[in-house]
Coordinates of C-alpha atoms in Angstrom, one line a residue:
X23 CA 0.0 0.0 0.0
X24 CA 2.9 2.4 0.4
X25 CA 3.7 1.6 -2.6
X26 CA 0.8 3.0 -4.2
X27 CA 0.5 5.9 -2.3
X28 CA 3.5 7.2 -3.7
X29 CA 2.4 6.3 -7.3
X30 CA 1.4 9.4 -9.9
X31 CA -1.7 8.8 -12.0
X32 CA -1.2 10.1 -15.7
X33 CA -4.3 10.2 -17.9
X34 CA -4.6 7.6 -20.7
X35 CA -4.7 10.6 -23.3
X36 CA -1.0 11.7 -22.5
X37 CA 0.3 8.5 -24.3
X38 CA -2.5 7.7 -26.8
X39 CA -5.1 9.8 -28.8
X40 CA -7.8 8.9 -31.3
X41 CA -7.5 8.2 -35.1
X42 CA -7.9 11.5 -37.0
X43 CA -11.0 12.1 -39.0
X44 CA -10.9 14.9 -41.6
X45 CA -14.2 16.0 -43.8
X46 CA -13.4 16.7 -47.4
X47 CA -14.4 19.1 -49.6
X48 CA -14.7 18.4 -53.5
X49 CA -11.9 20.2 -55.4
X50 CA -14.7 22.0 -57.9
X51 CA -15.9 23.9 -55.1
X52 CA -12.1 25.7 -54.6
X53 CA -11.2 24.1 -51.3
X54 CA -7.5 24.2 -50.0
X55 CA -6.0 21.1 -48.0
X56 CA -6.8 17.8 -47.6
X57 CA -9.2 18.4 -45.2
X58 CA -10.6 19.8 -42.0
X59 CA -11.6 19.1 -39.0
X60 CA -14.4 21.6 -38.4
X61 CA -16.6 23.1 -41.0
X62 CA -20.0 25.3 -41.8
X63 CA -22.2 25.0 -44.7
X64 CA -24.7 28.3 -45.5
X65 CA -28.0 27.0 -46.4
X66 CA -30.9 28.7 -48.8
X67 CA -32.7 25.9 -48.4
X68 CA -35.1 24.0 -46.4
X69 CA -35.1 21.0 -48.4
X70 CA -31.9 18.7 -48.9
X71 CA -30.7 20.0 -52.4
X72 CA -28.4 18.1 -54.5
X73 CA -25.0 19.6 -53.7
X74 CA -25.2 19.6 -49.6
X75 CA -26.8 15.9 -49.9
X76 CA -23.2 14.9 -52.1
X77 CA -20.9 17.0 -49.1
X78 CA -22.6 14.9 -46.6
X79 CA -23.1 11.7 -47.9
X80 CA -19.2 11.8 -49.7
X81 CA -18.0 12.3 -46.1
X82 CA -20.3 9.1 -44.2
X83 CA -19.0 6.7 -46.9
X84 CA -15.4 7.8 -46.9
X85 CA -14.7 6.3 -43.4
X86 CA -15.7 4.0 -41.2
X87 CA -16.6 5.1 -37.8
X88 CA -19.7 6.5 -36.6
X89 CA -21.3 9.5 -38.4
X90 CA -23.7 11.4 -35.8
X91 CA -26.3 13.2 -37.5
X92 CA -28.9 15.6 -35.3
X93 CA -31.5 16.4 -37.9
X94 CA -33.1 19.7 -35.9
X95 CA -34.5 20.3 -40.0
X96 CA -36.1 17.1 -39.9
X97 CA -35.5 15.9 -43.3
X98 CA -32.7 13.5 -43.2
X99 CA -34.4 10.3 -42.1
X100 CA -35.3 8.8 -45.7
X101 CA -31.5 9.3 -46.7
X102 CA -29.6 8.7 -43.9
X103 CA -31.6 7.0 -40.5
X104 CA -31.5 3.4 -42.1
X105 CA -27.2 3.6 -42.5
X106 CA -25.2 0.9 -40.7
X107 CA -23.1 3.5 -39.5
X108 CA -25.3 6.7 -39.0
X109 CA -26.9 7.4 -35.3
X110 CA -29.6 9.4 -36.3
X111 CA -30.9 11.8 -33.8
X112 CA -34.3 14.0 -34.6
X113 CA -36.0 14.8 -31.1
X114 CA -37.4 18.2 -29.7
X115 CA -34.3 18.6 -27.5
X116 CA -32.2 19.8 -30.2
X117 CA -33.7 22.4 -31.8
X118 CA -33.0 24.9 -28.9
X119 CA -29.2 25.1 -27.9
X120 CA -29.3 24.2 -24.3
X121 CA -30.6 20.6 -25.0
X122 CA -28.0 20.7 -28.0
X123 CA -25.4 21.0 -25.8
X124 CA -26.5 18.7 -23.3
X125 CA -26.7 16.1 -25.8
X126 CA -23.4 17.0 -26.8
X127 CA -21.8 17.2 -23.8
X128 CA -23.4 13.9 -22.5
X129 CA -22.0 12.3 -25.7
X130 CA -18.0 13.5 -24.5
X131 CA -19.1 12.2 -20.9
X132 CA -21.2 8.9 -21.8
X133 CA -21.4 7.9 -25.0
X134 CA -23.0 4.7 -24.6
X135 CA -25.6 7.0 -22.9
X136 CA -26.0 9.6 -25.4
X137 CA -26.2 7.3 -28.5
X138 CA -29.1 5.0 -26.8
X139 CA -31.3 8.2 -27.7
X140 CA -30.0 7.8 -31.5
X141 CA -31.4 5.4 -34.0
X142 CA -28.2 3.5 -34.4
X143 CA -28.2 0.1 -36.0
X144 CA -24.0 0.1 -35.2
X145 CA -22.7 0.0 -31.4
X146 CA -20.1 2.4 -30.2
X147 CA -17.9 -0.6 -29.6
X148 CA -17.7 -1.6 -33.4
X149 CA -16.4 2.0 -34.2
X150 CA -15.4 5.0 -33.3
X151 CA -17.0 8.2 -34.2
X152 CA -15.6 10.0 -37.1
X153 CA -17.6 12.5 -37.4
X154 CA -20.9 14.9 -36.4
X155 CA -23.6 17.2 -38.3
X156 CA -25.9 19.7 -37.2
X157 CA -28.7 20.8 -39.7
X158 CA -29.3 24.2 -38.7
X159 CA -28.0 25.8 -35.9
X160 CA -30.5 28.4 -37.3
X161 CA -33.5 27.2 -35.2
X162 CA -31.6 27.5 -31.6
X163 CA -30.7 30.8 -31.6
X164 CA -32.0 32.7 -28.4
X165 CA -31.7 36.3 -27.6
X166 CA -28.5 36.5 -25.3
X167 CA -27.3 32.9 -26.3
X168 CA -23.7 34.0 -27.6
X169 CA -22.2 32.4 -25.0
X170 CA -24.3 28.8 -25.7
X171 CA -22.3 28.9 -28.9
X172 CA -19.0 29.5 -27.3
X173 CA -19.8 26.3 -25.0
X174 CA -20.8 24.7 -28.8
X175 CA -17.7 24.5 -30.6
X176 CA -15.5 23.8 -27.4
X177 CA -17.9 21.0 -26.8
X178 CA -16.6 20.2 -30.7
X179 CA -13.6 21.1 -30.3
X180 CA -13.5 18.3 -27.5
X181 CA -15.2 15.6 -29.1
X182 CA -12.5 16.2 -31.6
X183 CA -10.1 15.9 -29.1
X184 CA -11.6 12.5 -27.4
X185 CA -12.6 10.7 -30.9
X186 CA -10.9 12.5 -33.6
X187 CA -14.0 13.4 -35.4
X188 CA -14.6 16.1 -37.9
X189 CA -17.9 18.1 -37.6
X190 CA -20.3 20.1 -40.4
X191 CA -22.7 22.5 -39.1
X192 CA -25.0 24.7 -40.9
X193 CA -27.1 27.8 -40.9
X194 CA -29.9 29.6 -42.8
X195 CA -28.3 33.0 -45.1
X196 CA -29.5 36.2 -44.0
X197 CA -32.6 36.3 -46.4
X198 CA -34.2 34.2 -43.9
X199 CA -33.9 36.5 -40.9
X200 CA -36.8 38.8 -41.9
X201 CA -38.8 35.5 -42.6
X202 CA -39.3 32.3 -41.0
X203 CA -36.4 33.1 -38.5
X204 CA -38.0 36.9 -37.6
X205 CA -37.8 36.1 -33.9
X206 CA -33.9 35.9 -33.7
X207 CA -33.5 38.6 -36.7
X208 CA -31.7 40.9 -34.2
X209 CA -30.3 38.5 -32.2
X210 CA -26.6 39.3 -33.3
X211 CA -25.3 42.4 -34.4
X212 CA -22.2 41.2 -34.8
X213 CA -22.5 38.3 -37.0
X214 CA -21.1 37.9 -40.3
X215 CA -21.5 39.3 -43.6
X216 CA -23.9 36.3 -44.8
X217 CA -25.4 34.4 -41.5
X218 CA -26.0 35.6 -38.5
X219 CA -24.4 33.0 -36.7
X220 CA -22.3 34.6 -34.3
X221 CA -19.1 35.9 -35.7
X222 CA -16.8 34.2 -32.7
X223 CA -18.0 30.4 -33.8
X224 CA -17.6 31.6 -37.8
X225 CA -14.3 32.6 -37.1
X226 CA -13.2 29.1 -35.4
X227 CA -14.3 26.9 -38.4
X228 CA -11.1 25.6 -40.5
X229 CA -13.5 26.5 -43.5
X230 CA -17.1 28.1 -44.9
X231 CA -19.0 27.3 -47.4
X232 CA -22.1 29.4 -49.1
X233 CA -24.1 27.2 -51.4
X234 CA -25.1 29.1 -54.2
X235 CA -27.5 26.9 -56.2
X236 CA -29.2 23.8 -55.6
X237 CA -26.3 21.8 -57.2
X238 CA -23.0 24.0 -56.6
X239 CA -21.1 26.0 -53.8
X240 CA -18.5 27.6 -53.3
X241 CA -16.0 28.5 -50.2
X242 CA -15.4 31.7 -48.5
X243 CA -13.1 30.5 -46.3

């Protein structure tokens, strides 16, 4: 017992760390690099149009860990909730930022937990996740809530850390802000030039992309 009272307890992740997961992009579009680890998508869109469809589904098939999708839109479950390796998450929850983040956070924490609430054919012990969309951040904006999307993309930032895993997030283009999104449409004053996503989480991603029609995009950054 002496013994052990004297020992020093490292953690596991100083001498190991997960298999890195990058999401492409497809070289028509202009991208630079081989790949990134966390990007954002401007939608025009409700529906799923051809070119965001391609991005996502290029990037499930090219791996093979776990791809969590949280469908706050509601319109991925004919494409993508019958995938061996998609866990599928639609539920009230989501669509306001605080139980985003909970789900999130209870994902870094327990896992097994977190993806019980997913449609999942595959079990976390079969893979790993490798990577994470969020279709549209644009529903859980609330008044005040730049700080909820601070907590957001460190919550990324450490699922990236623990798994390895990319993420692709999107948003609704400011034409939409005097619409169907009027109750946030002066949420931010300091968002970007084409979402009002706050500007702080923009400026983390490793690259944007504006989709310009149904079937192309391009990057603007």
């Amino acid at each position: 017992m002496e013994v052990l009272k004297n020992c020093r307890v490292y953690p596991l992740s100083n001498y190991c760390s997960a298999e890195e997961h990058l999401f492409e992009l497809p070289r028509e579009i202009g991208a630079q690099g081989s790949g990134f680890r966390h990007v954002h998508l401007v939608e025009h869109s409700f529906r799923l149009t051809e070119a965001k469809t391609k991005l996502v589904e290029a990037n499930i098939d090219s791996g093979a860990g776990l791809v969590v999708v949280i469908d706050v839109i509601s319109c991925w479950k004919k494409r993508l909730g019958g995938r061996a390796n998609v866990c599928y998450l639609n539920s009230g929850s989501t669509c306001h930022m605080e139980g985003l983040i909970n789900f999130l956070s209870q994902l870094v924490e327990n896992p097994l937990e977190a993806l019980r609430r997913c449609n999942c054919k595959a079990t976390f012990t079969q893979a790993s996740i490798q990577g994470i969309v969020i279709d549209n951040l644009s529903y859980t904006q609330t008044p005040g809530s730049l700080r909820d999307f601070n907590i957001l993309f460190k919550l990324l930032r450490t699922l990236r850390t623990t798994y390895g895993c990319w993420s692709l997030t999107t948003s609704y283009g400011l034409e939409y802000y005097n619409g169907i999104e009027s109750l946030t449409s002066a949420a931010y004053t300091t968002g970007t030039t084409y979402t009002k996503i706050p500007h702080s989480y923009i400026k983390e991603m490793d690259s944007v992309i504006m989709r310009d029609t149904p079937g192309t995009m391009h990057t603007l950054k």
